[in-house]
mmCIF file of C-alpha atoms in Angstrom:
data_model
loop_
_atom_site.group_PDB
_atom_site.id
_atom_site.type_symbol
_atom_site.label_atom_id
_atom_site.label_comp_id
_atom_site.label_asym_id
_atom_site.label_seq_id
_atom_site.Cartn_x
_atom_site.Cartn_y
_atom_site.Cartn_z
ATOM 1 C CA UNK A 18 0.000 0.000 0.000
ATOM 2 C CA UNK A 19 2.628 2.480 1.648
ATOM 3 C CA UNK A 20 4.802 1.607 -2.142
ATOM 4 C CA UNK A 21 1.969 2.346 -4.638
ATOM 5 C CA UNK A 22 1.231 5.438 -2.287
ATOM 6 C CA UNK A 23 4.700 6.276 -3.442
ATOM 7 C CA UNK A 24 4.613 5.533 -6.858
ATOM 8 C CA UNK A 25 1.176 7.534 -7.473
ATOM 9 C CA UNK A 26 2.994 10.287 -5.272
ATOM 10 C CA UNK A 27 5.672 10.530 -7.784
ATOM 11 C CA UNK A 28 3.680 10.348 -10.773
ATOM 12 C CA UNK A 29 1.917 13.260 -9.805
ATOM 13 C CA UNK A 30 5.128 14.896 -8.947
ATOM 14 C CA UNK A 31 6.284 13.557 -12.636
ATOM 15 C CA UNK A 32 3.126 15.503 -13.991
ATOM 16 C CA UNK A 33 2.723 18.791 -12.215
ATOM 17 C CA UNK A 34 6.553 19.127 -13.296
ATOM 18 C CA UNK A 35 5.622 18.478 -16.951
ATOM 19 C CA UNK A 36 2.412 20.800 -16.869
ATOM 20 C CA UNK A 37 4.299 23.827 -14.816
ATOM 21 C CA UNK A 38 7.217 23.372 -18.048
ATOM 22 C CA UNK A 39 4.729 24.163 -20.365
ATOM 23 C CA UNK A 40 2.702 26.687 -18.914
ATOM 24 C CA UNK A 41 6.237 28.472 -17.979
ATOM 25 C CA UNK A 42 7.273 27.665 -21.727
ATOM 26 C CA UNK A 43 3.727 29.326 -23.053
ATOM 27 C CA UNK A 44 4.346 32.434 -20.557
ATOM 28 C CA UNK A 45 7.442 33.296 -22.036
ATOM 29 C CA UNK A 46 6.508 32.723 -25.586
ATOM 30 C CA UNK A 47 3.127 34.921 -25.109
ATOM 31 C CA UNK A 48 5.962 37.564 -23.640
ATOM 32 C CA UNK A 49 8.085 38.034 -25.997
ATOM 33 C CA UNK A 50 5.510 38.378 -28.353
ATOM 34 C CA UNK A 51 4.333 41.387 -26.573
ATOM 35 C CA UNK A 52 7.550 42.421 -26.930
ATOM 36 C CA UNK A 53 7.945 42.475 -30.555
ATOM 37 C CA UNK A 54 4.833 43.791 -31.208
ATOM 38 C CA UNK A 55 5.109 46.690 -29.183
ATOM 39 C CA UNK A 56 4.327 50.216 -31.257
ATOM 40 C CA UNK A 57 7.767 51.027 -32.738
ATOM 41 C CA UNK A 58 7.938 53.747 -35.054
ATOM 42 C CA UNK A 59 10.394 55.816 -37.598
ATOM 43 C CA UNK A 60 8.761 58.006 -38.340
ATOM 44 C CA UNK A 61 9.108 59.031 -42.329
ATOM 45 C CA UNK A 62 8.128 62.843 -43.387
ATOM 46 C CA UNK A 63 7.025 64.118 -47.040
ATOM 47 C CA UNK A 64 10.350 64.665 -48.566
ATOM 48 C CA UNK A 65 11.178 67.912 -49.561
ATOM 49 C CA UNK A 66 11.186 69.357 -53.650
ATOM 50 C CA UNK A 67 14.969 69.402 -52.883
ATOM 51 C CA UNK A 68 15.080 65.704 -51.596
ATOM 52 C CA UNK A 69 12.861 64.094 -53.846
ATOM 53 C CA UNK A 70 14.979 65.704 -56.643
ATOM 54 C CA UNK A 71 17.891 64.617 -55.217
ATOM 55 C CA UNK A 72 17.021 61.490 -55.270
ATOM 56 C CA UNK A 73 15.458 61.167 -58.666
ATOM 57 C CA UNK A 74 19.242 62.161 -60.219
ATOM 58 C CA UNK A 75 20.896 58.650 -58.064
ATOM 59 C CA UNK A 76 20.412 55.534 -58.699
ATOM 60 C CA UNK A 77 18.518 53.553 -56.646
ATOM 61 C CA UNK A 78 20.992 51.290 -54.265
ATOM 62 C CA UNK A 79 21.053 47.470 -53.402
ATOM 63 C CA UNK A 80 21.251 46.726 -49.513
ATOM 64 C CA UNK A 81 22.413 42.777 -49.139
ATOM 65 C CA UNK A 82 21.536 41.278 -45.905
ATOM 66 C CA UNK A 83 22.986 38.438 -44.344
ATOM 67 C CA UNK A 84 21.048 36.442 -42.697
ATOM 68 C CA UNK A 85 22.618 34.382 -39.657
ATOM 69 C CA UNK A 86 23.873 36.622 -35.873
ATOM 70 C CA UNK A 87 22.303 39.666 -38.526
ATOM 71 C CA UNK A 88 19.033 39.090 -38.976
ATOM 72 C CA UNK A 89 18.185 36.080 -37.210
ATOM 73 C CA UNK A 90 20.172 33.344 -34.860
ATOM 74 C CA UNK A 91 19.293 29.262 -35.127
ATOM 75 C CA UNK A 92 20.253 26.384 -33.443
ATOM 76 C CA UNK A 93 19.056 22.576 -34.536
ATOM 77 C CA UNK A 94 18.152 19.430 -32.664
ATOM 78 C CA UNK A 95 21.333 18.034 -30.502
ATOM 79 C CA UNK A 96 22.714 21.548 -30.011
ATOM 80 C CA UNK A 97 22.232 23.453 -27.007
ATOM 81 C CA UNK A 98 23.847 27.012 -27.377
ATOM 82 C CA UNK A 99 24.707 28.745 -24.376
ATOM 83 C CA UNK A 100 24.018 31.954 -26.172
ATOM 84 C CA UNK A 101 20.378 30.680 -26.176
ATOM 85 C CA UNK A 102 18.651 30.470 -22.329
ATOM 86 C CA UNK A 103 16.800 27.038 -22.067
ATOM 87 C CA UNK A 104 13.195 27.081 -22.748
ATOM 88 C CA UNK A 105 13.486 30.357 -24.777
ATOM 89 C CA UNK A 106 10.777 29.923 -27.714
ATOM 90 C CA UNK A 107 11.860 30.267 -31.164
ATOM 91 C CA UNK A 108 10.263 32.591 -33.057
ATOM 92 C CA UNK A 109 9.684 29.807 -35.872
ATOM 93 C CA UNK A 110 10.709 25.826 -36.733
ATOM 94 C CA UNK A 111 12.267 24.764 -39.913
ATOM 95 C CA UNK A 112 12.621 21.102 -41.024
ATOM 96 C CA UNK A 113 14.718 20.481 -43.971
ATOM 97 C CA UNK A 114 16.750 17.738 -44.936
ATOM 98 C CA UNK A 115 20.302 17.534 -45.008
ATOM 99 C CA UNK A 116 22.266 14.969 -46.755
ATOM 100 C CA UNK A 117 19.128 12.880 -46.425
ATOM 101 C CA UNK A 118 18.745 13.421 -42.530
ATOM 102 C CA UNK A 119 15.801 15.323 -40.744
ATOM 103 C CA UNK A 120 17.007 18.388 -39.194
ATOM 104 C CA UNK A 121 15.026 20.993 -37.324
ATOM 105 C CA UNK A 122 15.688 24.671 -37.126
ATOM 106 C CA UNK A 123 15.099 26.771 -33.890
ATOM 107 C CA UNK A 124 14.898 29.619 -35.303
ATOM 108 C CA UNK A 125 14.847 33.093 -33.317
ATOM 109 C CA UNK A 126 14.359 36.580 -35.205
ATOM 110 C CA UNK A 127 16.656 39.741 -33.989
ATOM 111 C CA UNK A 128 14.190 42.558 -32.621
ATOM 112 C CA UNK A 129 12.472 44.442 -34.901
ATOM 113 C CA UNK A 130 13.144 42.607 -37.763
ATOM 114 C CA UNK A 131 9.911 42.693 -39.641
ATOM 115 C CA UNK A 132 9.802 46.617 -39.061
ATOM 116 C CA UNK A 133 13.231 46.926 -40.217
ATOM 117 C CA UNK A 134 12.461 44.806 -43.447
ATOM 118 C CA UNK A 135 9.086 47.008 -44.268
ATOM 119 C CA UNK A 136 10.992 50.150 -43.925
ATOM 120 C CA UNK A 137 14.378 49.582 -45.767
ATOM 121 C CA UNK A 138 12.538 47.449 -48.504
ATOM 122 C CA UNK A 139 11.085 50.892 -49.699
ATOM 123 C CA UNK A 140 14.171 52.819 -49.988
ATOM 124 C CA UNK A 141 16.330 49.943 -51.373
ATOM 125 C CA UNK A 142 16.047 46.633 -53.819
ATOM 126 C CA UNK A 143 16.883 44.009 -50.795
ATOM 127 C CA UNK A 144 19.456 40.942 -51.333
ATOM 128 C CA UNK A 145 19.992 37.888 -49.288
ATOM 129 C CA UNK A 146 23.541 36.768 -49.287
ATOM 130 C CA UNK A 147 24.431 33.866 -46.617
ATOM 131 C CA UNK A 148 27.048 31.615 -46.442
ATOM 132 C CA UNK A 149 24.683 29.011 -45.208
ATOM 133 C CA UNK A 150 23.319 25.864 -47.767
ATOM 134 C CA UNK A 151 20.555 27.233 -49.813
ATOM 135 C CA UNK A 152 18.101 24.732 -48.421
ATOM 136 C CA UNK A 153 18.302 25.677 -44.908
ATOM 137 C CA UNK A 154 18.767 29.825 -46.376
ATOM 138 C CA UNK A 155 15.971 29.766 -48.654
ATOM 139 C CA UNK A 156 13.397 28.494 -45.579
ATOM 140 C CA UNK A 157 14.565 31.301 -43.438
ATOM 141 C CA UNK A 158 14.188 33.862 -46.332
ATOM 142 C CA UNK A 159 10.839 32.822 -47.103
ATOM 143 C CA UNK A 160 9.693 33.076 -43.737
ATOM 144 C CA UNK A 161 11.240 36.777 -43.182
ATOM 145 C CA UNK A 162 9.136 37.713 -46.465
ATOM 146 C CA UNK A 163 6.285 36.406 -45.179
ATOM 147 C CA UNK A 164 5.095 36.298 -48.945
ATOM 148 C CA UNK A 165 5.949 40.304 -49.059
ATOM 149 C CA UNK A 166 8.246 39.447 -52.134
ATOM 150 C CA UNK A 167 11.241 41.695 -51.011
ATOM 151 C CA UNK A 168 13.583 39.551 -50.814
ATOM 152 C CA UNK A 169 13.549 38.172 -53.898
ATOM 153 C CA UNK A 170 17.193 37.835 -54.718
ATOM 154 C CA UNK A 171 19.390 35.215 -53.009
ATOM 155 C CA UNK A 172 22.460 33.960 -53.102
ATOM 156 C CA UNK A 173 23.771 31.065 -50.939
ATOM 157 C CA UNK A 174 27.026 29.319 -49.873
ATOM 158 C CA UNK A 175 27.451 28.093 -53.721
ATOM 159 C CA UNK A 176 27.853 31.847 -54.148
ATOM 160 C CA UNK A 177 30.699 32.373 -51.767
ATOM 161 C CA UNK A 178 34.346 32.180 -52.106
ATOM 162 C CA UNK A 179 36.029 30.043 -49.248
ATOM 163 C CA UNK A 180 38.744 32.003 -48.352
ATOM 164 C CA UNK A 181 40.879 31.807 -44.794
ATOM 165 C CA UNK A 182 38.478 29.066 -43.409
ATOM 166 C CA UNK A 183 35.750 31.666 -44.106
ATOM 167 C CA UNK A 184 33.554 32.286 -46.876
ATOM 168 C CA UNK A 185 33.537 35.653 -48.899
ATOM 169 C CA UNK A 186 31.006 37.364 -50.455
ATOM 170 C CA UNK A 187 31.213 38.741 -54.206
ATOM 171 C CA UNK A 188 29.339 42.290 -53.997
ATOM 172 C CA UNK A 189 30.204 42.859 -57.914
ATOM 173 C CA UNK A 190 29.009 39.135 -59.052
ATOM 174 C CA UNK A 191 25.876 41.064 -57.885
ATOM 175 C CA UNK A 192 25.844 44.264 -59.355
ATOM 176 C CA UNK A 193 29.085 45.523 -61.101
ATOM 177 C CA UNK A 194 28.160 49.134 -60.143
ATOM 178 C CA UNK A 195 29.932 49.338 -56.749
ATOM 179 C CA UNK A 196 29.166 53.067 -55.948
ATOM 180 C CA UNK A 197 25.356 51.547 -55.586
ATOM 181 C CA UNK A 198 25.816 48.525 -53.381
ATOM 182 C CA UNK A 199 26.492 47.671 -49.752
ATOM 183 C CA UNK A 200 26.165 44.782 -47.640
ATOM 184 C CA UNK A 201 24.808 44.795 -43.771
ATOM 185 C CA UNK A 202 26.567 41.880 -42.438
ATOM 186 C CA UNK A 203 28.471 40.641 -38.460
ATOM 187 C CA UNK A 204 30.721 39.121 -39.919
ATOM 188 C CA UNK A 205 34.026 41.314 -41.691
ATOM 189 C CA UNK A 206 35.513 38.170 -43.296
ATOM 190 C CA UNK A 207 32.415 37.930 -44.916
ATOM 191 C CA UNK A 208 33.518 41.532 -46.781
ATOM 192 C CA UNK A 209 36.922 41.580 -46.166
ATOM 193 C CA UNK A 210 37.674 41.802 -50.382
ATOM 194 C CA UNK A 211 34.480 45.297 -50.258
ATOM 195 C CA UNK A 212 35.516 47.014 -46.869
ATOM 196 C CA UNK A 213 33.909 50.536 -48.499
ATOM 197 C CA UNK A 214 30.640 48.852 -49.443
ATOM 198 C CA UNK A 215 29.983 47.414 -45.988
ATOM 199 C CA UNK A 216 28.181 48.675 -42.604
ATOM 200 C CA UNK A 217 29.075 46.209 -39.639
ATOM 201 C CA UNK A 218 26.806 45.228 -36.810
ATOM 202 C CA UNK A 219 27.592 43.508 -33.956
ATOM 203 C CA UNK A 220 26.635 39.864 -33.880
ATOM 204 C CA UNK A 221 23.198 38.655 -32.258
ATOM 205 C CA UNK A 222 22.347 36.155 -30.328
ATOM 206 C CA UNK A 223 19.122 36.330 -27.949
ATOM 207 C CA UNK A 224 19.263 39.533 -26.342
ATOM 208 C CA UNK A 225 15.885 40.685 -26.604
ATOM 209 C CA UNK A 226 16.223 44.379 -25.762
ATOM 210 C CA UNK A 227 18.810 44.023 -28.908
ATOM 211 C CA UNK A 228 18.054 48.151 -31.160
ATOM 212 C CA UNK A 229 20.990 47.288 -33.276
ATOM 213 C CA UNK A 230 18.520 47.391 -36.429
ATOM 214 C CA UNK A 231 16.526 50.513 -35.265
ATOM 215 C CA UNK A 232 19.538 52.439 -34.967
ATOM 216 C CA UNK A 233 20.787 51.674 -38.164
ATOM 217 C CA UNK A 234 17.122 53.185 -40.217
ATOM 218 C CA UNK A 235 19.082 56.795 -39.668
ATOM 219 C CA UNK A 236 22.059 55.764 -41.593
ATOM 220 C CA UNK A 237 20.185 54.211 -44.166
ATOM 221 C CA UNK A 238 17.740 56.927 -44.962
ATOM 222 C CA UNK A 239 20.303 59.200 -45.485
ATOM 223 C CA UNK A 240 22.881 56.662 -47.111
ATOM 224 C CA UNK A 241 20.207 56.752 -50.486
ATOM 225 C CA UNK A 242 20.948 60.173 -51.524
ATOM 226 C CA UNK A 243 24.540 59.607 -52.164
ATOM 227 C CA UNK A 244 25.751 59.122 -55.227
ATOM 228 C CA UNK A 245 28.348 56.838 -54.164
ATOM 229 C CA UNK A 246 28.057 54.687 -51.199
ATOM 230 C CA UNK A 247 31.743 54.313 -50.418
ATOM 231 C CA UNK A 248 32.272 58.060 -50.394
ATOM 232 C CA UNK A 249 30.189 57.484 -46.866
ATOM 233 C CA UNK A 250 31.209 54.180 -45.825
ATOM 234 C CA UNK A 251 34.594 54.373 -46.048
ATOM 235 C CA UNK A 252 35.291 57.242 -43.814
ATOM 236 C CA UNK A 253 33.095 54.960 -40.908
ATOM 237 C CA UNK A 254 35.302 51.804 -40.610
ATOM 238 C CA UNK A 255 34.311 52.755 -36.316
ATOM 239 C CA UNK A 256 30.672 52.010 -36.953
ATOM 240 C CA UNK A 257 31.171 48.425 -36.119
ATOM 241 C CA UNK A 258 31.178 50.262 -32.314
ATOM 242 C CA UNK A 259 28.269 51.711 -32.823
ATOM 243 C CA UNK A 260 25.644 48.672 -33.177
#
């Protein structure tokens, strides 16, 4: 009597645990939600005779995004980043298959992300340019597009130069017209051959009070009105400080 006592004790135990997990795991999900969803604003004013003439006379640029510690951090089954906290909910799953094995995609976005995307995508044509595999790159794109269709263009890892133990990305294999292209990227190996046509940003992992991407919309509002983008960029080699 006294051992079943125990055993029903301790599946109860067992259960409770299970059921506080989840409702802890749904509180935290339903949080940072919230969070992201919270009224954020940039504000963007009539421009001026002067400004809209301005930029009628330039040509319009191409910002390429990267895509992982830029936009958007992922781990997959089996690997527990300490970057990540335990039970921190992705912001979406991907399954894709990888040299015919299942893999799943925790996939978190960087704050502000989706306001980011809506407000750059008007000023510039948008690029995705990751060293990661294209099937695991084109999931992630799609899902940041959310059928918005700016992000169109992609390259992948095929696309990269390994270089160092690195891969390198090819800014003119995407538009020979340097003065009009730039890349947003963490990583500088990644740009190491285009230092003028890059703006650094610090690498991202989970913080959530993370503005890095905010902060940047002043740059980039201003940064379409030149008529070269390396006349700016390459007199700002201390942004990487800034963000």
């Amino acid at each position: 009597m006294l051992k079943q006592l125990q055993m029903g004790l301790r599946a109860f135990v067992l259960l409770a645990s299970k059921f506080w997990s989840c409702l802890i795991f749904l509180f935290k999900k339903q949080v940072r939600v919230i969070a992201q969803h919270q009224a954020v604003k940039y504000e963007i004013f009539p421009l001026s005779p002067l400004s809209r003439h301005r930029l009628s006379i330039v040509k319009r640029k191409v910002l390429v995004l990267d895509l992982d510690e830029t936009l958007i951090h992922s781990h997959h089954d089996g690997i527990t980043r300490p970057t990540v906290k335990p039970g921190t909910p992705p912001d979406f799953v991907l399954k894709v298959t990888i040299d015919r094995h299942p893999v799943r995609f925790f996939v978190h976005k960087r704050p502000h992300v989706d306001f980011f995307l809506d407000i750059v995508s008007q000023w510039y044509e948008l690029v995705v340019f990751t060293a990661s595999m294209e099937i695991y790159g084109a999931a992630v794109a799609d899902k940041l597009d959310a059928r918005r269709h700016i992000l169109r263009r992609r390259y992948y890892r095929q696309h990269c130069t390994p270089e160092l133990g690195s891969y390198t990305k090819d800014l003119s294999a995407i538009s020979p017209d340097l003065s009009s292209i730039f890349i947003l990227d963490n990583s500088p190996g990644a740009y190491r051959g285009f230092p003028d046509n890059a703006i650094p940003i610090k690498s991202w992992f989970s913080d959530p009070s993370d503005t890095a991407l905010l902060a940047l919309l002043p740059v980039l509002d201003a940064l379409r009105f030149t008529q070269d983008v390396r006349s700016v960029l390459s007199r700002n080699l201390h942004m990487h400080r800034l963000w």
